Amino acid sequence: SQELEQSPQSLIVQEGKNLTINCTSSKTLYGLYWYKQKYGEGLIFLMMLQKGGEEKSHEKITAKLDEKKQQSSLHITASQPSHAGIYLCGADKNAGNMLTFGGGTRLMVKP
Amino acid sequence: EAQVTQNPRYLITVTGKKLTVTCSQNMNHEYMSWYRQDPGLGLRQIYYSMNVEVTDKGDVPEGYKVSRKEKRNFPLILESPSPNQTSLYFCASSFVQGTEAFFGQGTRLTVV
């Protein structure tokens, strides 16, 4: 089955700083999804990447999928307290199934 | 508004008392799935369904049952809950594989 490893597991940054979260797969990724979760709440979809080398941005968040389609990164520029939460990467599982997820990265932004 | 609705949001129950967590989506999605989230273990899939009357086991199905009699509903049944099923549960749905999944707000279950 698809194994997704996220790093770091947790991150504390000062407001205004940039940060990067990584997601690495043991297999080629055919669909890579980034979600954000506020503590104890549901997951909010951020972005989906499908092609090698693809990059997408939304506001101050940029996600990239490497050419080999086995690693993705999520970059936040000029972090704000509103960026705090848990970031999860997900990937399409076996045919006919839904997503499998990495362990998550817990982000705290200090004002 | 397009959404996945879970009920209840919070539940405390006793060991062995059967319970059902309901999940409903209003987006006519084919795929639905249940996950549980535990500290240090991330989100793990319990069961999933590709369509009505089609369900299959995920990674941690033991102690759970599901049914998909209608497209919009996908209830999670715990016939005899045990304390190790204390967790945060999420229902999700998507149109087809390879598309964005929508998640419910979660059900925090405590089994004492």
mmCIF file of C-alpha atoms in Angstrom:
data_model
loop_
_atom_site.group_PDB
_atom_site.id
_atom_site.type_symbol
_atom_site.label_atom_id
_atom_site.label_comp_id
_atom_site.label_asym_id
_atom_site.label_seq_id
_atom_site.Cartn_x
_atom_site.Cartn_y
_atom_site.Cartn_z
ATOM 1 C CA SER A 1 0.000 0.000 0.000
ATOM 2 C CA GLN A 2 1.032 3.608 -0.461
ATOM 3 C CA GLU A 3 3.240 4.874 2.367
ATOM 4 C CA LEU A 4 3.529 8.608 2.865
ATOM 5 C CA GLU A 5 6.112 10.113 5.192
ATOM 6 C CA GLN A 6 5.810 13.727 6.244
ATOM 7 C CA SER A 7 8.516 15.885 7.740
ATOM 8 C CA PRO A 8 8.848 17.566 10.050
ATOM 9 C CA GLN A 9 6.253 16.125 12.422
ATOM 10 C CA SER A 10 5.930 19.479 14.129
ATOM 11 C CA LEU A 11 7.130 22.988 13.478
ATOM 12 C CA ILE A 12 7.115 26.225 15.441
ATOM 13 C CA VAL A 13 7.942 29.373 13.508
ATOM 14 C CA GLN A 14 7.893 33.071 14.203
ATOM 15 C CA GLU A 15 5.235 35.047 12.393
ATOM 16 C CA GLY A 16 6.560 36.336 9.097
ATOM 17 C CA LYS A 17 8.989 33.481 8.531
ATOM 18 C CA ASN A 18 8.873 31.095 5.590
ATOM 19 C CA LEU A 19 8.572 27.358 6.067
ATOM 20 C CA THR A 20 8.492 24.123 4.094
ATOM 21 C CA ILE A 21 6.760 20.819 4.787
ATOM 22 C CA ASN A 22 7.742 17.694 2.884
ATOM 23 C CA CYS A 23 5.849 14.602 1.865
ATOM 24 C CA THR A 24 7.686 11.575 0.498
ATOM 25 C CA SER A 25 6.186 8.474 -1.036
ATOM 26 C CA SER A 26 7.562 4.973 -1.396
ATOM 27 C CA LYS A 27 5.743 4.691 -4.739
ATOM 28 C CA THR A 28 5.033 6.929 -7.704
ATOM 29 C CA LEU A 29 2.291 9.370 -6.897
ATOM 30 C CA TYR A 30 -0.593 9.661 -9.328
ATOM 31 C CA GLY A 31 -2.493 12.209 -7.319
ATOM 32 C CA LEU A 32 -1.074 14.140 -4.371
ATOM 33 C CA TYR A 33 -3.388 16.195 -2.190
ATOM 34 C CA TRP A 34 -2.657 18.724 0.511
ATOM 35 C CA TYR A 35 -5.144 19.348 3.279
ATOM 36 C CA LYS A 36 -5.176 21.593 6.322
ATOM 37 C CA GLN A 37 -6.868 20.683 9.576
ATOM 38 C CA LYS A 38 -7.572 22.988 12.454
ATOM 39 C CA TYR A 39 -7.180 21.135 15.725
ATOM 40 C CA GLY A 40 -10.051 18.695 16.245
ATOM 41 C CA GLU A 41 -11.909 19.831 13.152
ATOM 42 C CA GLY A 42 -12.450 18.586 9.621
ATOM 43 C CA LEU A 43 -9.949 18.669 6.774
ATOM 44 C CA ILE A 44 -9.941 21.538 4.318
ATOM 45 C CA PHE A 45 -8.676 20.862 0.798
ATOM 46 C CA LEU A 46 -5.767 23.065 -0.282
ATOM 47 C CA MET A 47 -4.369 21.764 -3.557
ATOM 48 C CA MET A 48 -4.023 18.734 -5.780
ATOM 49 C CA LEU A 49 -0.972 17.903 -7.921
ATOM 50 C CA GLN A 50 -0.867 15.269 -10.604
ATOM 51 C CA LYS A 51 1.942 15.968 -13.052
ATOM 52 C CA GLY A 52 5.666 15.679 -12.455
ATOM 53 C CA GLY A 53 7.132 19.138 -11.907
ATOM 54 C CA GLU A 54 3.706 20.660 -11.288
ATOM 55 C CA GLU A 55 3.473 23.660 -8.997
ATOM 56 C CA LYS A 56 0.365 25.381 -7.666
ATOM 57 C CA SER A 57 -0.110 28.414 -5.468
ATOM 58 C CA HIS A 58 -2.947 29.815 -3.445
ATOM 59 C CA GLU A 59 -2.403 33.030 -1.554
ATOM 60 C CA LYS A 60 0.848 32.459 0.361
ATOM 61 C CA ILE A 61 0.940 28.683 0.015
ATOM 62 C CA THR A 62 2.795 26.918 -2.823
ATOM 63 C CA ALA A 63 2.843 23.185 -3.413
ATOM 64 C CA LYS A 64 5.183 21.336 -5.761
ATOM 65 C CA LEU A 65 5.450 17.773 -7.021
ATOM 66 C CA ASP A 66 8.900 16.639 -8.117
ATOM 67 C CA GLU A 67 9.636 15.282 -11.576
ATOM 68 C CA LYS A 68 9.821 11.706 -10.353
ATOM 69 C CA LYS A 69 6.430 12.132 -8.649
ATOM 70 C CA GLN A 70 7.606 10.705 -5.359
ATOM 71 C CA GLN A 71 8.052 13.826 -3.319
ATOM 72 C CA SER A 72 5.971 16.925 -2.708
ATOM 73 C CA SER A 73 6.635 20.060 -0.734
ATOM 74 C CA LEU A 74 4.333 22.683 0.718
ATOM 75 C CA HIS A 75 5.868 26.111 1.185
ATOM 76 C CA ILE A 76 4.315 28.931 3.190
ATOM 77 C CA THR A 77 5.666 32.434 2.665
ATOM 78 C CA ALA A 78 5.516 35.046 5.416
ATOM 79 C CA SER A 79 3.612 32.814 7.830
ATOM 80 C CA GLN A 80 0.713 34.165 9.878
ATOM 81 C CA PRO A 81 -1.082 32.828 12.966
ATOM 82 C CA SER A 82 -3.959 31.853 10.673
ATOM 83 C CA HIS A 83 -1.663 29.294 9.030
ATOM 84 C CA ALA A 84 -1.442 27.296 12.256
ATOM 85 C CA GLY A 85 -2.889 23.804 12.191
ATOM 86 C CA ILE A 86 -2.096 20.333 10.950
ATOM 87 C CA TYR A 87 -1.065 19.878 7.328
ATOM 88 C CA LEU A 88 -1.656 16.499 5.774
ATOM 89 C CA CYS A 89 -0.599 15.105 2.454
ATOM 90 C CA GLY A 90 -2.768 12.435 0.886
ATOM 91 C CA ALA A 91 -2.456 10.198 -2.146
ATOM 92 C CA ASP A 92 -4.788 8.066 -4.205
ATOM 93 C CA LYS A 93 -4.863 4.550 -2.850
ATOM 94 C CA ASN A 94 -5.555 1.389 -4.798
ATOM 95 C CA ALA A 95 -8.002 1.468 -7.674
ATOM 96 C CA GLY A 96 -11.542 2.116 -6.564
ATOM 97 C CA ASN A 97 -10.493 3.521 -3.233
ATOM 98 C CA MET A 98 -10.061 6.927 -1.669
ATOM 99 C CA LEU A 99 -7.060 8.574 -0.059
ATOM 100 C CA THR A 100 -4.281 7.409 2.186
ATOM 101 C CA PHE A 101 -2.550 10.023 4.329
ATOM 102 C CA GLY A 102 0.798 10.896 5.781
ATOM 103 C CA GLY A 103 1.168 11.355 9.515
ATOM 104 C CA GLY A 104 0.679 15.114 9.372
ATOM 105 C CA THR A 105 2.768 18.157 10.289
ATOM 106 C CA ARG A 106 1.644 20.225 13.229
ATOM 107 C CA LEU A 107 2.412 23.901 12.603
ATOM 108 C CA MET A 108 2.402 26.604 15.226
ATOM 109 C CA VAL A 109 3.039 30.249 14.321
ATOM 110 C CA LYS A 110 4.145 32.517 17.140
ATOM 111 C CA PRO A 111 2.945 36.126 16.930
ATOM 112 C CA GLU B 1 -24.191 24.250 0.408
ATOM 113 C CA ALA B 2 -22.107 21.222 -0.592
ATOM 114 C CA GLN B 3 -21.193 19.331 2.530
ATOM 115 C CA VAL B 4 -20.586 16.109 4.388
ATOM 116 C CA THR B 5 -22.559 15.934 7.619
ATOM 117 C CA GLN B 6 -21.683 13.668 10.505
ATOM 118 C CA ASN B 7 -23.690 13.071 13.642
ATOM 119 C CA PRO B 8 -23.170 13.197 16.481
ATOM 120 C CA ARG B 9 -20.153 15.516 16.857
ATOM 121 C CA TYR B 10 -19.393 14.221 20.328
ATOM 122 C CA LEU B 11 -20.326 10.940 21.963
ATOM 123 C CA ILE B 12 -19.416 9.274 25.229
ATOM 124 C CA THR B 13 -20.575 5.705 25.601
ATOM 125 C CA VAL B 14 -19.903 2.587 27.609
ATOM 126 C CA THR B 15 -18.152 -0.571 26.520
ATOM 127 C CA GLY B 16 -20.409 -2.939 24.627
ATOM 128 C CA LYS B 17 -23.268 -0.562 23.898
ATOM 129 C CA LYS B 18 -23.972 -0.567 20.167
ATOM 130 C CA LEU B 19 -23.788 2.789 18.435
ATOM 131 C CA THR B 20 -24.081 4.280 14.970
ATOM 132 C CA VAL B 21 -22.374 7.374 13.616
ATOM 133 C CA THR B 22 -24.228 8.762 10.642
ATOM 134 C CA CYS B 23 -22.684 10.359 7.559
ATOM 135 C CA SER B 24 -24.562 12.058 4.763
ATOM 136 C CA GLN B 25 -23.370 13.952 1.673
ATOM 137 C CA ASN B 26 -25.408 16.139 -0.653
ATOM 138 C CA MET B 27 -23.035 16.191 -3.636
ATOM 139 C CA ASN B 28 -24.125 12.953 -5.339
ATOM 140 C CA HIS B 29 -20.651 11.528 -4.768
ATOM 141 C CA GLU B 30 -19.896 7.934 -5.711
ATOM 142 C CA TYR B 31 -17.099 7.364 -3.212
ATOM 143 C CA MET B 32 -17.380 7.514 0.564
ATOM 144 C CA SER B 33 -14.982 6.508 3.304
ATOM 145 C CA TRP B 34 -14.509 6.445 7.054
ATOM 146 C CA TYR B 35 -11.254 7.328 8.787
ATOM 147 C CA ARG B 36 -10.110 7.438 12.357
ATOM 148 C CA GLN B 37 -7.484 9.841 13.612
ATOM 149 C CA ASP B 38 -5.299 9.056 16.600
ATOM 150 C CA PRO B 39 -2.278 10.921 17.991
ATOM 151 C CA GLY B 40 0.923 9.622 16.458
ATOM 152 C CA LEU B 41 -0.932 7.363 14.025
ATOM 153 C CA GLY B 42 -2.425 9.898 11.655
ATOM 154 C CA LEU B 43 -5.551 9.255 9.621
ATOM 155 C CA ARG B 44 -6.272 5.591 8.979
ATOM 156 C CA GLN B 45 -8.978 4.287 6.719
ATOM 157 C CA ILE B 46 -11.621 2.020 8.257
ATOM 158 C CA TYR B 47 -13.977 1.214 5.377
ATOM 159 C CA TYR B 48 -14.770 2.663 1.993
ATOM 160 C CA SER B 49 -17.486 2.420 -0.617
ATOM 161 C CA MET B 50 -17.331 2.908 -4.370
ATOM 162 C CA ASN B 51 -21.087 2.940 -4.839
ATOM 163 C CA VAL B 52 -24.391 1.765 -3.431
ATOM 164 C CA GLU B 53 -24.156 -1.750 -1.983
ATOM 165 C CA VAL B 54 -20.386 -1.833 -2.639
ATOM 166 C CA THR B 55 -18.199 -1.607 0.451
ATOM 167 C CA ASP B 56 -14.703 -2.802 1.284
ATOM 168 C CA LYS B 57 -12.293 -2.905 4.183
ATOM 169 C CA GLY B 58 -9.675 -0.264 4.675
ATOM 170 C CA ASP B 59 -6.611 -0.547 6.890
ATOM 171 C CA VAL B 60 -8.290 -0.893 10.295
ATOM 172 C CA PRO B 61 -11.761 -2.463 9.835
ATOM 173 C CA GLU B 62 -11.857 -4.680 12.948
ATOM 174 C CA GLY B 63 -14.741 -3.843 15.262
ATOM 175 C CA TYR B 64 -16.603 -1.745 12.693
ATOM 176 C CA LYS B 65 -19.387 -2.279 10.166
ATOM 177 C CA VAL B 66 -20.735 -0.058 7.426
ATOM 178 C CA SER B 67 -23.591 -0.083 4.971
ATOM 179 C CA ARG B 68 -24.351 1.833 1.774
ATOM 180 C CA LYS B 69 -28.024 1.393 1.020
ATOM 181 C CA GLU B 70 -28.375 4.849 -0.484
ATOM 182 C CA LYS B 71 -25.819 6.930 -2.323
ATOM 183 C CA ARG B 72 -25.910 9.825 0.114
ATOM 184 C CA ASN B 73 -25.582 7.888 3.395
ATOM 185 C CA PHE B 74 -22.728 5.834 4.799
ATOM 186 C CA PRO B 75 -23.247 5.026 8.489
ATOM 187 C CA LEU B 76 -20.491 3.597 10.680
ATOM 188 C CA ILE B 77 -21.646 0.968 13.146
ATOM 189 C CA LEU B 78 -19.833 -0.171 16.265
ATOM 190 C CA GLU B 79 -21.630 -3.327 17.408
ATOM 191 C CA SER B 80 -19.719 -3.655 20.674
ATOM 192 C CA PRO B 81 -17.507 -0.628 21.260
ATOM 193 C CA SER B 82 -14.327 -1.005 23.267
ATOM 194 C CA PRO B 83 -12.038 1.632 24.823
ATOM 195 C CA ASN B 84 -9.479 1.211 22.014
ATOM 196 C CA GLN B 85 -12.073 2.637 19.641
ATOM 197 C CA THR B 86 -11.902 5.961 21.434
ATOM 198 C CA SER B 87 -10.860 8.255 18.609
ATOM 199 C CA LEU B 88 -11.753 11.121 16.287
ATOM 200 C CA TYR B 89 -13.710 9.809 13.311
ATOM 201 C CA PHE B 90 -14.078 11.413 9.904
ATOM 202 C CA CYS B 91 -16.355 10.631 7.019
ATOM 203 C CA ALA B 92 -15.295 11.710 3.538
ATOM 204 C CA SER B 93 -16.726 11.624 0.049
ATOM 205 C CA SER B 94 -15.501 12.276 -3.475
ATOM 206 C CA PHE B 95 -17.029 12.226 -6.924
ATOM 207 C CA VAL B 96 -14.595 9.691 -8.348
ATOM 208 C CA GLN B 97 -11.043 8.603 -7.595
ATOM 209 C CA GLY B 98 -8.563 11.287 -8.461
ATOM 210 C CA THR B 99 -10.724 14.167 -7.333
ATOM 211 C CA GLU B 100 -10.866 16.250 -4.198
ATOM 212 C CA ALA B 101 -12.317 14.542 -1.144
ATOM 213 C CA PHE B 102 -14.685 16.442 1.130
ATOM 214 C CA PHE B 103 -14.603 15.751 4.841
ATOM 215 C CA GLY B 104 -17.170 15.955 7.591
ATOM 216 C CA GLN B 105 -16.489 17.913 10.772
ATOM 217 C CA GLY B 106 -15.584 14.802 12.737
ATOM 218 C CA THR B 107 -17.093 12.774 15.551
ATOM 219 C CA ARG B 108 -15.175 12.572 18.788
ATOM 220 C CA LEU B 109 -16.005 9.232 20.379
ATOM 221 C CA THR B 110 -15.043 8.203 23.887
ATOM 222 C CA VAL B 111 -15.681 4.642 25.045
ATOM 223 C CA VAL B 112 -15.404 4.102 28.791
#
